[in-house]
Short mmCIF file of C-alpha atoms in Angstrom, two decimals:
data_model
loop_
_atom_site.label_atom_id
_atom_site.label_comp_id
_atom_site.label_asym_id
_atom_site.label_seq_id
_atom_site.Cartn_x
_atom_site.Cartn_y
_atom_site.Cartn_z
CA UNK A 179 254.33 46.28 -78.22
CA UNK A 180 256.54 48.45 -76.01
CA UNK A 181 258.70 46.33 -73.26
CA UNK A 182 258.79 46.56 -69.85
CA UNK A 183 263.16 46.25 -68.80
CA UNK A 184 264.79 46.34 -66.00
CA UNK A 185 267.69 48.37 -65.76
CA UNK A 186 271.58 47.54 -66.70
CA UNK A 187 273.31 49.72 -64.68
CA UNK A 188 272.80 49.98 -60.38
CA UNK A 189 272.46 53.43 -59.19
CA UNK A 190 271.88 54.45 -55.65
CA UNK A 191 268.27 55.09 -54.83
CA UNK A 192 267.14 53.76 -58.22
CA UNK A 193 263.77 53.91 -58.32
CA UNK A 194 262.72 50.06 -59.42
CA UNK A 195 260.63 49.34 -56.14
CA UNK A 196 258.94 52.55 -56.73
CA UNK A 197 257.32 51.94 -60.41
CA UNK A 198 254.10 51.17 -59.76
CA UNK A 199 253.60 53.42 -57.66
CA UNK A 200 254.83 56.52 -60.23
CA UNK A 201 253.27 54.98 -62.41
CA UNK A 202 250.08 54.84 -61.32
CA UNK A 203 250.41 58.64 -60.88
CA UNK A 204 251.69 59.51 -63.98
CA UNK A 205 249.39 60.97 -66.17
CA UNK A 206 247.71 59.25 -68.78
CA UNK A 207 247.94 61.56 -71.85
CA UNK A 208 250.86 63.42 -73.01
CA UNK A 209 253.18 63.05 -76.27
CA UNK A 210 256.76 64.34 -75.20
CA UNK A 211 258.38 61.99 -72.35
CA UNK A 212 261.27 64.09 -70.84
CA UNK A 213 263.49 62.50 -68.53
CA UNK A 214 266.39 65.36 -67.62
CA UNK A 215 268.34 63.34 -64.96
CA UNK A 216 268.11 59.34 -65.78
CA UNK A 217 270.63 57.77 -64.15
CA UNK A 218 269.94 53.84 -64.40
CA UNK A 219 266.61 54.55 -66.23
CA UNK A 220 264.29 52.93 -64.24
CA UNK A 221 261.25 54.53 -64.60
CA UNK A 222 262.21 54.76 -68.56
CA UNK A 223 262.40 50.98 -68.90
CA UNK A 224 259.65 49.72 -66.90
CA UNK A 225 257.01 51.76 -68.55
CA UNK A 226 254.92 50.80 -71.48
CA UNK A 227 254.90 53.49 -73.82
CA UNK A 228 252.45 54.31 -77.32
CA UNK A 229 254.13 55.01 -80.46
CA UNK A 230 253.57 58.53 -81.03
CA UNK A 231 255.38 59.15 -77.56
CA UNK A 232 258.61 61.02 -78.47
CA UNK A 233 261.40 60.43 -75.45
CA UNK A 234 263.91 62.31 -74.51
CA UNK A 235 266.46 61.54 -72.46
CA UNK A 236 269.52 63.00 -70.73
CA UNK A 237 272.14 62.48 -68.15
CA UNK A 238 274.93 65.14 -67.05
CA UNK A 239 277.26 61.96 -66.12
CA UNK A 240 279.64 61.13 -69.61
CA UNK A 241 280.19 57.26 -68.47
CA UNK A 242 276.85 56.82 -67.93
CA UNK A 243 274.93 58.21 -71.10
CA UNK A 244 278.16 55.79 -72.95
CA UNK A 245 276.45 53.18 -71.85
CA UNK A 246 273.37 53.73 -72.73
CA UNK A 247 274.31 55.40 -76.44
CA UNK A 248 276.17 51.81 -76.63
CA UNK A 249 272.88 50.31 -75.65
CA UNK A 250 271.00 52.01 -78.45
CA UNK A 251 273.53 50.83 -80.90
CA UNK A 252 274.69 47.52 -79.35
CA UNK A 253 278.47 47.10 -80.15
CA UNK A 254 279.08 43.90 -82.69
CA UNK A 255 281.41 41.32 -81.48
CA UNK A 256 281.24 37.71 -79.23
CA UNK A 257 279.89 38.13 -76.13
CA UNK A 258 280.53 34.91 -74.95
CA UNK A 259 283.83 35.92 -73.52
CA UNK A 260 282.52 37.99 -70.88
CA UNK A 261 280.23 35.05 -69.71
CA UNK A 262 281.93 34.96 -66.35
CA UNK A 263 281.69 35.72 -62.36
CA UNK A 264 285.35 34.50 -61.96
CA UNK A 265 286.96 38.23 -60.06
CA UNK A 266 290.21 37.55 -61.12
CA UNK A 267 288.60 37.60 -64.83
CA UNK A 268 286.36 40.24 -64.63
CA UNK A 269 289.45 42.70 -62.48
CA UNK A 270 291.61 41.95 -65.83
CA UNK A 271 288.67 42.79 -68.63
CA UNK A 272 287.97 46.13 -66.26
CA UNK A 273 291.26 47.39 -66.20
CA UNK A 274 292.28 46.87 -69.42
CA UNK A 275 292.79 49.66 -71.81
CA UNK A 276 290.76 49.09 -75.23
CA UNK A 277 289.74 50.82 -78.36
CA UNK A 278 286.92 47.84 -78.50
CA UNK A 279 283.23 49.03 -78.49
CA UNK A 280 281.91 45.57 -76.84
CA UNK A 281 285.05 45.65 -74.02
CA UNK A 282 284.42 49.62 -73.34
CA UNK A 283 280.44 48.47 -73.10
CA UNK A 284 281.32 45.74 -70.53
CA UNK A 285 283.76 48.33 -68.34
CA UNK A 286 280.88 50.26 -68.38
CA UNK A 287 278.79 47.70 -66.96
CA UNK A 288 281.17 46.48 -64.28
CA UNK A 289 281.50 50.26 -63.33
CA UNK A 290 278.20 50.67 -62.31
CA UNK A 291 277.59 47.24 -61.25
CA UNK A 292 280.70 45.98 -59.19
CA UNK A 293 282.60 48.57 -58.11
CA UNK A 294 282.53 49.57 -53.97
CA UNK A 295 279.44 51.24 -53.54
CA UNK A 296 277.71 51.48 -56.48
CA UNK A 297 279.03 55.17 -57.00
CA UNK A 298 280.88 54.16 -60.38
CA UNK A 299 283.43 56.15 -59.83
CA UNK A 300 285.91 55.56 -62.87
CA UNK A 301 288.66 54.09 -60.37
CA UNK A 302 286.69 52.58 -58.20
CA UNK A 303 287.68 48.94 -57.06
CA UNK A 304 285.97 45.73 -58.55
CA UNK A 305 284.71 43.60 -56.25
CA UNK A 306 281.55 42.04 -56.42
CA UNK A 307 281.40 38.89 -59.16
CA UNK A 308 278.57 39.47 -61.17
CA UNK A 309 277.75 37.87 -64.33
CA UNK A 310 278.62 41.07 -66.97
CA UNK A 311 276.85 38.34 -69.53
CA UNK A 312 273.16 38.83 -68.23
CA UNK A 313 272.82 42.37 -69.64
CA UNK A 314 275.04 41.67 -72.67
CA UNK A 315 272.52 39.15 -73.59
CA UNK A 316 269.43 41.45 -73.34
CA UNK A 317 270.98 44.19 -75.93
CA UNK A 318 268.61 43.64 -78.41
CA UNK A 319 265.77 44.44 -76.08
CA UNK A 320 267.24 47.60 -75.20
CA UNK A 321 268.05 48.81 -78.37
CA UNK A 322 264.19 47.75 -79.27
CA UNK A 323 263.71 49.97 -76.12
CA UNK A 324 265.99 52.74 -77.35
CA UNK A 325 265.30 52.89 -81.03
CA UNK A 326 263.71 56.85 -81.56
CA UNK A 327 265.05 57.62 -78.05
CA UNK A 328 267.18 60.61 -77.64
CA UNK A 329 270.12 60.65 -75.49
CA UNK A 330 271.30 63.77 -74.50
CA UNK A 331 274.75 64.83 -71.69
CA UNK A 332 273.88 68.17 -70.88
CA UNK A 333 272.82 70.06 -67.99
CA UNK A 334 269.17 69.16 -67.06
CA UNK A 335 268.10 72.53 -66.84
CA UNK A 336 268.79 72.98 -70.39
CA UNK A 337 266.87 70.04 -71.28
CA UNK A 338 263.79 71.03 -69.32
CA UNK A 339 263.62 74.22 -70.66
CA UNK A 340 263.95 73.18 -74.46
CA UNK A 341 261.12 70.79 -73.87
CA UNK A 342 258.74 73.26 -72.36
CA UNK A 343 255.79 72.25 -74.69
CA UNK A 344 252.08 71.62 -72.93
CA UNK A 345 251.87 68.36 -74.21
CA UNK A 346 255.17 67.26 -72.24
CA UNK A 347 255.16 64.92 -68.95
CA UNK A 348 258.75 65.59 -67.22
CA UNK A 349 259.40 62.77 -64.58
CA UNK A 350 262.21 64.63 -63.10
CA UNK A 351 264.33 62.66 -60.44
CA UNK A 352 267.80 64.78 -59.50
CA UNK A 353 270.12 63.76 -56.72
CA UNK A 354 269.14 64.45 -53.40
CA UNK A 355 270.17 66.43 -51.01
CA UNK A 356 271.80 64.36 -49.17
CA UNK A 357 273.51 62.40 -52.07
CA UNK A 358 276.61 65.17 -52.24
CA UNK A 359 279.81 63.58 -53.48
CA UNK A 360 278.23 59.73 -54.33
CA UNK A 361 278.43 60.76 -57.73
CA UNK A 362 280.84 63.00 -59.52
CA UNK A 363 277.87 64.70 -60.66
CA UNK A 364 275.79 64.85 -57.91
CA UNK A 365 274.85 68.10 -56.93
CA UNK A 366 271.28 70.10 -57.40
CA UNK A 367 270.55 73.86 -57.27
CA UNK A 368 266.80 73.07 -56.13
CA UNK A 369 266.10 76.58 -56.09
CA UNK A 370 267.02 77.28 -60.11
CA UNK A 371 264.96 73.71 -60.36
CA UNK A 372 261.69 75.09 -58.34
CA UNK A 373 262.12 78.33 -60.84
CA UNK A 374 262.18 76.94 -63.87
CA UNK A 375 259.59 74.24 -63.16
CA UNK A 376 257.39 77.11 -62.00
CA UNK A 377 257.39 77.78 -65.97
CA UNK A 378 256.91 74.49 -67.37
CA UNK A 379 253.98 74.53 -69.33
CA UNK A 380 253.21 70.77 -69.42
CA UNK A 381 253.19 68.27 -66.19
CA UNK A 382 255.73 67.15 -64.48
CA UNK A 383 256.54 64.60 -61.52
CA UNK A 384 259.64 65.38 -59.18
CA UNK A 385 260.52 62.64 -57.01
CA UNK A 386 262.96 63.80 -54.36
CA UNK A 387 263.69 62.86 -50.35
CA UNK A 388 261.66 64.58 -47.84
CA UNK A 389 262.96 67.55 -46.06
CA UNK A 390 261.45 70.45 -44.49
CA UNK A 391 263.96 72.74 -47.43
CA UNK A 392 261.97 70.50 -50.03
CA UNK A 393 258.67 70.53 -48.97
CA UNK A 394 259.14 74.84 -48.63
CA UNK A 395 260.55 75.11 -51.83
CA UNK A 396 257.73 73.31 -53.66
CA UNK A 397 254.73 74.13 -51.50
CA UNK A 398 252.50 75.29 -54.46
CA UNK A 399 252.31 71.53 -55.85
CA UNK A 400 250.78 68.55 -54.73
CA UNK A 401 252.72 65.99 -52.54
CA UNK A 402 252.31 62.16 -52.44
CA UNK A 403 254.63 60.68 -49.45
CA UNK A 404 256.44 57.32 -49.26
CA UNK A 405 258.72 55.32 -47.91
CA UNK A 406 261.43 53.36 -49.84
CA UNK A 407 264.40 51.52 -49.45
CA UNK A 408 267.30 51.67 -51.81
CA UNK A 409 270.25 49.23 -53.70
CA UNK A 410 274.04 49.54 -52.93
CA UNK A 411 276.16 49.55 -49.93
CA UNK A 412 276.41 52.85 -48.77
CA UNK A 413 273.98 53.81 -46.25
CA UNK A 414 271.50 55.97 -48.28
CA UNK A 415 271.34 53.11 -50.54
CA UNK A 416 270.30 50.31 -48.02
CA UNK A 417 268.52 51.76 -45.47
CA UNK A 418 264.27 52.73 -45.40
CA UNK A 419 263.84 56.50 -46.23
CA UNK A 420 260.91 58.87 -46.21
CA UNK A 421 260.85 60.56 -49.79
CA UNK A 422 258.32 62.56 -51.77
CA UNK A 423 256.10 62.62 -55.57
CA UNK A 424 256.07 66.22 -56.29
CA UNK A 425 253.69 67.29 -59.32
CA UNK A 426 251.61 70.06 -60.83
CA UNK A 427 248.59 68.51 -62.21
#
């Protein structure tokens, strides 16, 4: 049976306090599961899916789809080393240079897990102590997760319109508007997005902040609104926000 995980890497406005609630939305048939922007995968991990579900799964962000590629195909080595919240420690396994698959995994892990912010940008500063160990330990789970997954970096436009089949459920979850330069990749031409989901042939689910732009530019569909709070430290992160479950069906 399919596992329910919680995700390995922190992202701002991940969606982990909002999973029952997509989830009871969702709908309940459909064989292709396309996720075009997935980011810490929340939504991904959490849900229980059938075996003749084929996923696909894709993130414009290089760093981030590493880790979860390494995920998929869990690096060999000891990862008792790493079994630490000592800063000092973890500042000189972070900014070490290594050709090591297991070491590049755990940089990975303390980008997007202790750096300022939560932004994981490649030099951003460690500072927050946590224990690297607790996700090395649940690898096998997520390769169990991961195994028949596709992983895709491309542009999530691309993606969406390669998987245009009516059988497909898209849970589509881009940055927001007002998530410009957290992320390297950050940014969203919502009107290209509104145009090409106006094509999609199967159902989708866009979960995006509320705005009075947003709510014109997808007025045709059907609107669920909510309130949510975030993770991280910058302010979009922490603080309660109104945002909206976009869908077609």
């Amino acid at each position: 049976m399919d596992q329910q995980l919680r995700t390995f890497l922190a992202r701002i406005g991940a969606k982990t306090r909002l999973r029952k609630t997509i989830y009871g939305i969702m709908p309940n048939e459909f064989k292709y599961y396309i996720e075009p922007y997935l980011g810490g995968g929340a939504i991904f991990l959490g849900y229980k899916f059938k075996e003749h579900h084929k996923i696909i799964l894709n993130d414009l962000c290089p760093n981030l789809i590493s880790a979860w590629r390494f995920m998929k195909n869990p690096p060999e080595g000891s990862i008792d080393k790493y079994n630490s919240r000592d800063l000092d420690y973890l500042k000189e396994i972070y900014y070490k240079e290594t050709e090591d698959d297991l070491h590049k995994l755990v940089k990975l892990i303390l980008l997007h897990n202790n750096t300022f912010g939560g932004k994981a940008h490649p030099k951003g500063l460690l500072y927050k102590p946590s224990n690297p160990w607790q996700k090395l330990k649940l690898m096998h789970k997520y390769k169990n997760k991961l195994e028949g997954v596709e992983i895709h970096n491309r542009d999530a436009i691309e993606i969406i319109k390669e998987n245009n089949h009516p059988n497909s459920f898209l849970y589509v979850d881009p940055p927001y508007e007002t998530s410009d330069k957290l992320y390297k990749f950050d940014r969203t031409n919502f009107e290209e997005l509104r145009d090409t989901l106006k094509n999609f042939k199967g159902k989708f689910l866009l979960s995006i902040n509320d705005s009075e732009n947003i709510r014109e530019l997808f007025k045709d569909y059907n609107f669920t609104e909510l309130t949510a709070g975030g993770q991280g430290n910058d302010s979009i992160g922490v603080n309660v926000r109104k945002e909206l479950l976009i869908k077609n069906y």
